[in-house]
XYZ file of C-alpha atoms in Angstrom:
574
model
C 0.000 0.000 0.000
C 3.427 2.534 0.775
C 4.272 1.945 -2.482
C 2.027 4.439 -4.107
C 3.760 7.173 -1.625
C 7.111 6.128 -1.858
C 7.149 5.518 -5.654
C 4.709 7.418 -7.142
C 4.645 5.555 -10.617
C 3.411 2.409 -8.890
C -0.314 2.363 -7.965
C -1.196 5.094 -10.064
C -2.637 8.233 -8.088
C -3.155 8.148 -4.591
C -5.675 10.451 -4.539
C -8.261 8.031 -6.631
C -6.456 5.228 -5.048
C -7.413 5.817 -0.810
C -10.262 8.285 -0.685
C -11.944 6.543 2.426
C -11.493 7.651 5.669
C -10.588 3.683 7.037
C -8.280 3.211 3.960
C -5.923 6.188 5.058
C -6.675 5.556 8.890
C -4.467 2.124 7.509
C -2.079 3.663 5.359
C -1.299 6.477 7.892
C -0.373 3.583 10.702
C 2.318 2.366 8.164
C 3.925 5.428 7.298
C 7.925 5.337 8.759
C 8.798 9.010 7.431
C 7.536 12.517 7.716
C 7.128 13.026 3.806
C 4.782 10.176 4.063
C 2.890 10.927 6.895
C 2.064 14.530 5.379
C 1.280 12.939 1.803
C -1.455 10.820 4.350
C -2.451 13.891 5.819
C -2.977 16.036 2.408
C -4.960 13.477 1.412
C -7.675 13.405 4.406
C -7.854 17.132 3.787
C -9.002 16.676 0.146
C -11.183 14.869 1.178
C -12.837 16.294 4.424
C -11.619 13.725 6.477
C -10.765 15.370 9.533
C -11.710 13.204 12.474
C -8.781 11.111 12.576
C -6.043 13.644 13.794
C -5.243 11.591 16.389
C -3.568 8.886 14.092
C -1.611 11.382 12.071
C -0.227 12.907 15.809
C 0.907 9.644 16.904
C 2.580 9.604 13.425
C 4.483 12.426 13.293
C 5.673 11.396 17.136
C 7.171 8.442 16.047
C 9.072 9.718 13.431
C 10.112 12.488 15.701
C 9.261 15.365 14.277
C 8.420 18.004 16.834
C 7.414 21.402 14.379
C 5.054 18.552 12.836
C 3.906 17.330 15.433
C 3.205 20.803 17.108
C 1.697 22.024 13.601
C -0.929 18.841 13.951
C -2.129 19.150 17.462
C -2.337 23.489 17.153
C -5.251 22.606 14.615
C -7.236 19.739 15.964
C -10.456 21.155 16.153
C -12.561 22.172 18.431
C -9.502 21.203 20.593
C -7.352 18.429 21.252
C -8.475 15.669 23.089
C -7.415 13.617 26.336
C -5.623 10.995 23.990
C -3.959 13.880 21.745
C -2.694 15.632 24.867
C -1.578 12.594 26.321
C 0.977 11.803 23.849
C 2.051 14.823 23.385
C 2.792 15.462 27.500
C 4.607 11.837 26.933
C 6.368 12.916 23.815
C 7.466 16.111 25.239
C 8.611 14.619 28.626
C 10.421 11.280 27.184
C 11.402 11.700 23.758
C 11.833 15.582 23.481
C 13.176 16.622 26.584
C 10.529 19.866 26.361
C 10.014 19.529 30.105
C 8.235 23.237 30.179
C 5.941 22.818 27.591
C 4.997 19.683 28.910
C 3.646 21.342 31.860
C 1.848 24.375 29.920
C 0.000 21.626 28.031
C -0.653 20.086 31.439
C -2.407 23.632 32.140
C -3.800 23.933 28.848
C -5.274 20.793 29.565
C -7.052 22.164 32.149
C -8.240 25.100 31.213
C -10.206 23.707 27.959
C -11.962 20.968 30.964
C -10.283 17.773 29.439
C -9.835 15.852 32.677
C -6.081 14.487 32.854
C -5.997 10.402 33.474
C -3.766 7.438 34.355
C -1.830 8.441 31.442
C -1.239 11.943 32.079
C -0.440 12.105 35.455
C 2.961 9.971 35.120
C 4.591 12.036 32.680
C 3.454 15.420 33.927
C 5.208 14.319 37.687
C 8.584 12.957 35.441
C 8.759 16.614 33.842
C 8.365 18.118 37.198
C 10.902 15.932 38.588
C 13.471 16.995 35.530
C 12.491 20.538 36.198
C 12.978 20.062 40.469
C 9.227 22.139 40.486
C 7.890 21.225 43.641
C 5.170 23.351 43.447
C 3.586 22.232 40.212
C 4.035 18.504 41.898
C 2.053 19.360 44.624
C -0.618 20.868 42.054
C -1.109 17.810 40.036
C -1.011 15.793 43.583
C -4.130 17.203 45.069
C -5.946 17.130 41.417
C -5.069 12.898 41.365
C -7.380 13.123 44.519
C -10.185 14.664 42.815
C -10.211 12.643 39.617
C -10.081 9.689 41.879
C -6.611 8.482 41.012
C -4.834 8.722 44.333
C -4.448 5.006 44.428
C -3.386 4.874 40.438
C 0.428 2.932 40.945
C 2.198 4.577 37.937
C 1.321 8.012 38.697
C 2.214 7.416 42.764
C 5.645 6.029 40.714
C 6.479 9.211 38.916
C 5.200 11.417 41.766
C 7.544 9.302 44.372
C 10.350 10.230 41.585
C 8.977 13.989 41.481
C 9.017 14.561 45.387
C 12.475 12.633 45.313
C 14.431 15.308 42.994
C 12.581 18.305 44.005
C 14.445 17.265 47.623
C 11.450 16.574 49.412
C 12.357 12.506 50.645
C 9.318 12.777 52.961
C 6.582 13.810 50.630
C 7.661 10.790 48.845
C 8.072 8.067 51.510
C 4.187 9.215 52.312
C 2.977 8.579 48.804
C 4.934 5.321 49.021
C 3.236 4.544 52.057
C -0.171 5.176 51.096
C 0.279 2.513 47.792
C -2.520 0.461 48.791
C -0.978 -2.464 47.063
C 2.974 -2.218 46.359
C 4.887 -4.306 43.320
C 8.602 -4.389 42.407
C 7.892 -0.881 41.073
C 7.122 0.904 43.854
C 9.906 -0.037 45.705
C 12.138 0.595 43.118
C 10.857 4.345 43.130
C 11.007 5.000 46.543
C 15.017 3.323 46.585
C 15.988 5.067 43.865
C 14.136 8.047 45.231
C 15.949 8.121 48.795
C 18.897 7.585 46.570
C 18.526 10.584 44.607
C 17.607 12.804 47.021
C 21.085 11.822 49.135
C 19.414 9.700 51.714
C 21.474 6.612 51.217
C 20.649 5.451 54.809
C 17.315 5.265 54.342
C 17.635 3.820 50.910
C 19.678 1.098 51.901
C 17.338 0.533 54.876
C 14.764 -0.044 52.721
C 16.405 -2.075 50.392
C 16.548 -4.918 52.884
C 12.918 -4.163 54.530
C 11.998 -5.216 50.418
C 12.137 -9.020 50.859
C 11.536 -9.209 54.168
C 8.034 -7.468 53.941
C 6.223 -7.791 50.917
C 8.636 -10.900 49.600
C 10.535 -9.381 46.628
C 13.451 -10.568 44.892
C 15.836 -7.049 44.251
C 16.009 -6.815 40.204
C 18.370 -4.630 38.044
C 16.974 -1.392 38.963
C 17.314 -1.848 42.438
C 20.418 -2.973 42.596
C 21.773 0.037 40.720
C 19.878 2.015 42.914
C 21.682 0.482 46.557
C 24.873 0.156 44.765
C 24.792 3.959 44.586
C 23.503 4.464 48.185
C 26.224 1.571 49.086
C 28.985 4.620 47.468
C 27.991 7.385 49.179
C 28.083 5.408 52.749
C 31.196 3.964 51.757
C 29.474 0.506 52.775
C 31.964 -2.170 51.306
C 30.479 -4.953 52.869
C 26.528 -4.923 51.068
C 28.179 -3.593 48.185
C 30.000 -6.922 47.715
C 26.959 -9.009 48.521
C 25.271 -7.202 45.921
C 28.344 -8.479 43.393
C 27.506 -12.199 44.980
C 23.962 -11.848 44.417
C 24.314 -10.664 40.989
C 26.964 -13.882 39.885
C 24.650 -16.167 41.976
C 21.605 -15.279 39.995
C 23.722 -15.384 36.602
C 22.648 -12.160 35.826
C 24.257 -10.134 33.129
C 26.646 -7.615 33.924
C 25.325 -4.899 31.165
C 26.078 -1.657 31.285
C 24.374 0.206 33.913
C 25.050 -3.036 36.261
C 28.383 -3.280 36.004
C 29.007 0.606 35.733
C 27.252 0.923 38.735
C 29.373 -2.099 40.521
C 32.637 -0.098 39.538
C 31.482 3.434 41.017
C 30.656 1.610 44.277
C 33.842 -0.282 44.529
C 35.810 2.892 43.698
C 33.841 5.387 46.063
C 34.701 2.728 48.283
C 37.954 3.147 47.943
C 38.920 -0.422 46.583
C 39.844 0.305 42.868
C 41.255 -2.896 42.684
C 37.629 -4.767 42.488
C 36.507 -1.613 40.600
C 39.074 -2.275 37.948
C 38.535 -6.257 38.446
C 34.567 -5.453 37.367
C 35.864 -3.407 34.296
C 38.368 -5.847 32.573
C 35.884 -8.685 33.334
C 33.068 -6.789 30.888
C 32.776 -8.172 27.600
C 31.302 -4.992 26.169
C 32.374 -1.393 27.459
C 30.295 1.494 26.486
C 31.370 5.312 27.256
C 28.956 4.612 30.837
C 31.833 1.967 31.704
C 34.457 4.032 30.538
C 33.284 7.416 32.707
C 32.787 5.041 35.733
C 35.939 3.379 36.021
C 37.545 6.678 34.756
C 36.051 8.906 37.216
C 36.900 6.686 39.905
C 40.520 6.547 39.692
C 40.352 10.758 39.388
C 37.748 11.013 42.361
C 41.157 8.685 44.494
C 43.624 10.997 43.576
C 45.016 8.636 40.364
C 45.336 11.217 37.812
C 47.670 9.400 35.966
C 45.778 6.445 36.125
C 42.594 8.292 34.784
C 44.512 9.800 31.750
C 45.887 6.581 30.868
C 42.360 5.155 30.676
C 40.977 7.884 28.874
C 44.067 7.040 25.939
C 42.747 3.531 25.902
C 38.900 4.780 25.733
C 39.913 6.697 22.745
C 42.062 3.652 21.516
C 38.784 1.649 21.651
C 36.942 3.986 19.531
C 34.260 4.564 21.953
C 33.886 8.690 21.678
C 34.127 10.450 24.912
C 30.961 12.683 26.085
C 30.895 15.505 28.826
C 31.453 13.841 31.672
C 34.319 11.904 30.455
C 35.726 14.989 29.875
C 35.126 16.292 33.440
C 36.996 13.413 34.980
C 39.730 13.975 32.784
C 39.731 17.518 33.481
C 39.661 17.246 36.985
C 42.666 14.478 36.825
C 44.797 17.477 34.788
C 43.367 19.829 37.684
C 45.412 17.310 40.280
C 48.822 16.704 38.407
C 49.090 20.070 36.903
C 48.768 18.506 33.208
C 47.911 21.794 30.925
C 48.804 20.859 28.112
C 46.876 17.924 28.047
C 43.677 19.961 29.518
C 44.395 22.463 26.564
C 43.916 19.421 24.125
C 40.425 18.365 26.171
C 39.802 21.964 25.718
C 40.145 21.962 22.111
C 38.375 18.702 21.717
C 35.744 20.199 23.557
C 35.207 22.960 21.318
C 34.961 20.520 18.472
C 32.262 18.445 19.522
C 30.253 21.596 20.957
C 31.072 20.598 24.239
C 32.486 23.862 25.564
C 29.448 25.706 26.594
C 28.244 22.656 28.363
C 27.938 23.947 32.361
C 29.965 21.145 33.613
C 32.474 20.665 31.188
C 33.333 24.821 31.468
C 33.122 24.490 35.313
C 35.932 21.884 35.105
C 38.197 24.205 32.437
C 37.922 26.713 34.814
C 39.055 24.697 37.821
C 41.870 22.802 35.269
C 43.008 26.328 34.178
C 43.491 27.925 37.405
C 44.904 24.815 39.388
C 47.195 24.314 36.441
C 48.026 27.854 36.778
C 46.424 29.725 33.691
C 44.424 32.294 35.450
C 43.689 34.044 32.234
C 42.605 30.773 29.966
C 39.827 30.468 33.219
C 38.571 33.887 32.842
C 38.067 33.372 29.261
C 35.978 30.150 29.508
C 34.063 31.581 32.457
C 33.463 35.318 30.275
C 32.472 32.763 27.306
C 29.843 30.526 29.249
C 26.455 31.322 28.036
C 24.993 30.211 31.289
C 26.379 30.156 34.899
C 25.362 28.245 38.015
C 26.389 28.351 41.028
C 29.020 25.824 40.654
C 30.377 27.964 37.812
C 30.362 31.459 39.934
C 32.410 29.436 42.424
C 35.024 27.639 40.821
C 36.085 31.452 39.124
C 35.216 32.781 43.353
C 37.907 30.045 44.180
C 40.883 29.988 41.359
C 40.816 34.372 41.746
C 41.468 33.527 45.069
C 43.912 31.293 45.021
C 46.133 33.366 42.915
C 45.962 35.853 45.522
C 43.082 38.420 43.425
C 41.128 39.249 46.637
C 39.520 42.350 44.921
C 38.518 40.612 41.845
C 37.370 37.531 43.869
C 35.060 39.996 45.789
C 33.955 42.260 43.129
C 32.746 38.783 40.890
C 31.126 37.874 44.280
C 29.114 41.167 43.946
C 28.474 40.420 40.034
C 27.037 36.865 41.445
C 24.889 38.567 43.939
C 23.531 41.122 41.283
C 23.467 39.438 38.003
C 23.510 35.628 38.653
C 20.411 35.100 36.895
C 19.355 33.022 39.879
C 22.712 31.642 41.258
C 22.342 31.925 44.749
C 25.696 32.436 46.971
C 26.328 28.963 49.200
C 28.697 27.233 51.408
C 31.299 27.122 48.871
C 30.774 30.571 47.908
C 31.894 31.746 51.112
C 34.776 29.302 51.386
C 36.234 30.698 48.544
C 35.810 34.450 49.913
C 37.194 33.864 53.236
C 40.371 32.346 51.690
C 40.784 34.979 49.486
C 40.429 37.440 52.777
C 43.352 35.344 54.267
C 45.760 35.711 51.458
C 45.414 39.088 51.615
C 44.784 39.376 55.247
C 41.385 41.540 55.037
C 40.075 41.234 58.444
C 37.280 43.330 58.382
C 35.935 42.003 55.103
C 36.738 38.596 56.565
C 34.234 39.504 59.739
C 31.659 41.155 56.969
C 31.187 38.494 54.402
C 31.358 35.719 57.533
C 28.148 37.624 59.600
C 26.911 38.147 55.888
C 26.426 34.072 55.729
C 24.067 33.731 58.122
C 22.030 37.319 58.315
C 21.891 37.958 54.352
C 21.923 34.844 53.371
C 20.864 31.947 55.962
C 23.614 30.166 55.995
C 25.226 28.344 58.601
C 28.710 28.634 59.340
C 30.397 24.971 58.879
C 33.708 24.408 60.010
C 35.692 25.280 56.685
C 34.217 28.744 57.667
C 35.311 28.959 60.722
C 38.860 27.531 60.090
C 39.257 30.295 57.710
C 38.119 32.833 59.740
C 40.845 31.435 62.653
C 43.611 31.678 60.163
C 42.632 35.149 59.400
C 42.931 36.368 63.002
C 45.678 34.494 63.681
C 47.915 35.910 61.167
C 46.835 39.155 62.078
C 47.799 38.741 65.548
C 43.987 38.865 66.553
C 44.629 35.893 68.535
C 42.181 35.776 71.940
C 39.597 36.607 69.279
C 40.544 33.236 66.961
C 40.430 31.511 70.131
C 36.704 32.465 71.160
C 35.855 31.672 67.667
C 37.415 28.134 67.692
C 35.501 28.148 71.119
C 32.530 28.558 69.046
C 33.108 26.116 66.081
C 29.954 23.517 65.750
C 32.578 21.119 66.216
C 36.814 20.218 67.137
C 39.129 22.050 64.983
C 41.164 19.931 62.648
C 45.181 19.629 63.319
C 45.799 22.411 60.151
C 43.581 25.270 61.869
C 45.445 24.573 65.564
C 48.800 24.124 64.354
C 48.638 27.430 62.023
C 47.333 29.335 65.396
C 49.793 27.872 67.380
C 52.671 29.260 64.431
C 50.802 32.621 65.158
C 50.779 32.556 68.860
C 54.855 31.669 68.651
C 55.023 34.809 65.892
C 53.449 36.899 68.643
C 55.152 35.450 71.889
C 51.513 34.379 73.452
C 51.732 32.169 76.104
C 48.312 32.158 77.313
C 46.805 31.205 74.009
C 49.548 28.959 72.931
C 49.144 26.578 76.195
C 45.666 26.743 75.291
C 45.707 25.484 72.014
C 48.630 22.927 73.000
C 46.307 21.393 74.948
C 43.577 20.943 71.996
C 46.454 19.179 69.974
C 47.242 16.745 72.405
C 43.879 15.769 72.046
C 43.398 15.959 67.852
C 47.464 15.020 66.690
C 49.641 14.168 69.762
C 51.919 12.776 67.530
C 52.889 15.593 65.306
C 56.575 16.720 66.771
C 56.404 19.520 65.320
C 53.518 21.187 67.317
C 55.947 20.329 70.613
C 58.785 22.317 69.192
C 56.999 25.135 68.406
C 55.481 25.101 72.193
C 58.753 24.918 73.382
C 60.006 27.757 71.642
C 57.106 29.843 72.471
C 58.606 28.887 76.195
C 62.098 29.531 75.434
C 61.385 32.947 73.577
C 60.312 33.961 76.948
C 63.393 32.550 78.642
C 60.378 30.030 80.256
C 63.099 27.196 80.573
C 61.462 25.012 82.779
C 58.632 25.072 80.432
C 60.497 24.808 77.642
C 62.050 21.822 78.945
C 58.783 20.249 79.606
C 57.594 20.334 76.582
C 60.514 18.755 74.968
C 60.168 15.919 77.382
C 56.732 15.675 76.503
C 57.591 15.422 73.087
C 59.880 12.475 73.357
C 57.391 10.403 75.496
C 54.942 10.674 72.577
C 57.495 10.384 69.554
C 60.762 9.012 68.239
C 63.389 10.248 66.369
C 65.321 8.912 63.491
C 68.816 10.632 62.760
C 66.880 13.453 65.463
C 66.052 14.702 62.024
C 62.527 14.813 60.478
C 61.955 10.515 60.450
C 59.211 10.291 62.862
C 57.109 7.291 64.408
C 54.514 7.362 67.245
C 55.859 5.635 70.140
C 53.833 2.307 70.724
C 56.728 0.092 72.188
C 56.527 0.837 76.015
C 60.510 0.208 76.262
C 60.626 3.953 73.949
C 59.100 6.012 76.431
């Protein structure tokens, strides 16, 4: 019957040919091509066919063509219907990414009193959970309870998955709860949706309540899904039953299975079954690659990572953004610029460099690798900025001591970050850039600033900051009320750099007092003892001075009395 479309000698014409509204209802579900689908669609115009829309929609989905598509539905008369709006929420949501419109037709929907159904609902809560819109979710939530579809599974699925991303882990676990008959499904949701939302506790938790509640066997999904909870809690032990259950059921180690086996074992920290996983894979896509790639850069194995990333290109398999990102944050670590000048390159090539993550990383590569002015010019060139974005630029001015740029980009953030809002980081990167160039009072503005402008709670990286800051200005009873105040201890960096300062400034007062917080955090470090002792000895405090010293060699031992240095655990040492 296509051959009359797709050679028009055979068949003679089509118009004489398929005049009935059935006939091209037929030919229309055949079509595999736009041309053909409009030739179908001509034809029910010429003949004032025009009740059968619907089949020419679901057409021009399939073959993917969105103006088409678009062009259809705008002139189904009076208006579309529940079916037409259907596929296009599903089309829009799944195939075209068009998460906004999705939701405007959701709306539109509405507003011409088509009631949305079974079908609707799931895709409207996926495009919600793409966009993080809580509020839309909780729209569409209380309308499932007046069409009556509060108990519908597939739309409690995608709303489980909406409440998830939008960070609202609660909200879900209640529409989980209130499943009044759960399947594989819905447990996969709300695993994947603790998961997501970065409640691998609970997720893992859950995991095992599974079987021994309702009886069900974990399938692919969920085992991806408590492999990645199993990374961020750095739990080695179910992470490795979950390899054993997966060889004990035979089941095959695909892609997304075995990718997600590797990422464990490497967040982990055990490379060596993360790399055991990769060789063992008969097929590697670029997911396999970017797993086992990003998990020797997240360890610290830059060279490692760059050597894989030769042999991914050696195996033809083309890298995509975040390949590049692990590669760029393995230059970032060894200091290799030229190679991140080549990813840089590369990435211009395959239209990668406007990409927010793969610029982020340039800009951190760049300005760890020392090219301050090659990260201005990505960051200057991104088209759109994030927060992640604003901070990396924060951070590498910083570091190469531009305190008044750092703060006057801080103020372009604040004013024109088309929605970036400053965060932890943010101020992180601020506060060291106050310490290298030893603004106090900015230091004590932009650190109130965090939690009166901008609700933010200081964290200890704040505080730490704000210790050095004092210290090296001499400021040094102040530093210790604010260490007084920190939400937690101070690590052996932050008391060892005030104890340097309280030596500087011949304190005894606050040097005893921080001595006496490293004995606690590092008693081992020799170093700390010396410079106690020659706090003491500055101040011709020789008994002190002594003491300290004595104290020093109970705790450590000295090799050569140079810088060889072992904590004393043989009794017969002390």
């Amino acid at each position: 019957m296509l051959a009359a479309f797709e050679n028009p000698g055979v068949g003679g014409n089509i118009g004489k040919c398929y005049k009935t509204a059935e006939s091209l209802v037929l030919l229309a579900k055949q079509c595999r091509s736009t041309k053909t689908v409009q030739q179908v669609h001509t034809q029910m115009v010429v003949n004032s066919i025009h009740n059968h829309h619907n089949h020419l929609l679901s057409k021009a989905i399939q073959v993917k063509n969105f103006t088409y598509a678009s062009l259809i539905f705008s002139h189904m008369a009076p208006h579309p219907n529940d079916y037409a709006f259907n596929i296009m929420i599903r089309a829009l949501t799944t195939t075209w990414h068009n998460y906004p419109l999705a939701l405007t037709l959701f709306y539109r929907m509405k507003s011409l009193s088509v009631t949305p159904n079974n079908f609707t609902f799931p895709f409207f809560f996926l495009s919600c959970a793409n966009l993080a819109e809580i509020s839309h979710a909780r729209v569409a939530h209380s309308l499932l309870f007046k069409v009556g579809l509060h108990s519908d599974p597939h739309s409690a699925h995608s709303l489980i998955t909406a409440y998830a991303r939008c960070d609202r882990p609660a909200c879900a676990r209640k529409v989980f709860d209130e499943i009044p008959q759960r399947d594989l499904v819905s447990w996969n949701s709300m695993i994947a949706g603790y998961a997501k939302a970065g409640c691998a506790r609970e997720a893992v938790e859950l995991f095992g309540e599974m079987g021994r509640r309702d009886g069900f066997e974990p399938d692919e999904m969920s085992l991806v899904s408590v492999l990645g909870a199993c990374g961020e809690l750095g739990d080695l032990e179910l992470g490795s039953w979950v390899e054993g259950f997966v060889v004990e059921r035979g089941m095959a180690l695909n892609s997304f299975l075995g990718s997600a086996l590797i990422s464990m074992y490497a967040k982990c920290g055990d490379l060596g079954s993360a790399r055991r996983i990769f060789d063992s894979m008969a097929t590697r896509d670029v997911i396999t690659w970017n797993a086992v790639i990003s998990g020797y850069a997240q360890n610290g194995m830059a060279d490692e990572a760059i050597s894989l990333f030769h042999a991914m290109k050696d195996d033809s398999v083309k890298a995509n953004k975040i390949t590049l990102t692990a590669v760029l944050s393995a230059c970032a670590t060894i200091g290799a610029l030229d190679l991140g000048k080549q990813i840089d390159e590369y990435a211009s090539q395959r239209g990668f460099q406007h990409d927010i993550f793969v610029a982020t990383a340039l800009i951190d590569m760049y300005a760890k690798c020392g090219s301050l002015e090659s990260a201005q010019r990505v960051f200057k060139e991104m088209p759109q900025k994030n927060e992640v974005s604003w901070n990396a630029m924060i951070s590498a001015l910083a570091s190469h001591g531009k305190a008044k740029e750092a703060l006057s980009l801080f103020q372009r953030m604040s004013d024109e970050g088309g929605g970036a809002r400053p965060n932890d980081i943010t101020f992180v990167g601020l506060l060291s850039a106050c310490v290298h160039a030893g603004l106090v009072a900015e230091g004590h503005r932009l650190f109130d600033m965090m939690s009166t402008l901008f609700r933010l709670v200081p964290k200890i990286e704040h505080y730490s900051c704000m210790v050095d800051l004092l210290a090296r200005a001499g400021h040094l009873y102040e530093a210790w009320d604010l260490i007084e105040e920190m939400p937690e201890k101070p690590d052996k960096v932050t008391l060892g750099a005030l104890l340097g300062a309280c030596r500087r400034n011949k304190n005894v007062d606050i040097g005893e007092r921080v001595m006496r917080m490293i004995l606690e955090v590092d008693p081992s470090n020799s170093g700390n003892y010396i410079i106690s002792s020659k706090i003491y000895a500055n101040l011709n405090m020789w008994e002190d001075s002594a003491r300290m010293r004595l104290l020093m060699r109970q705790k450590v031992i000295y090799c050569d009395n140079k810088a060889t240095i072992q904590i004393a655990t043989n009794p017969s040492h002390s």
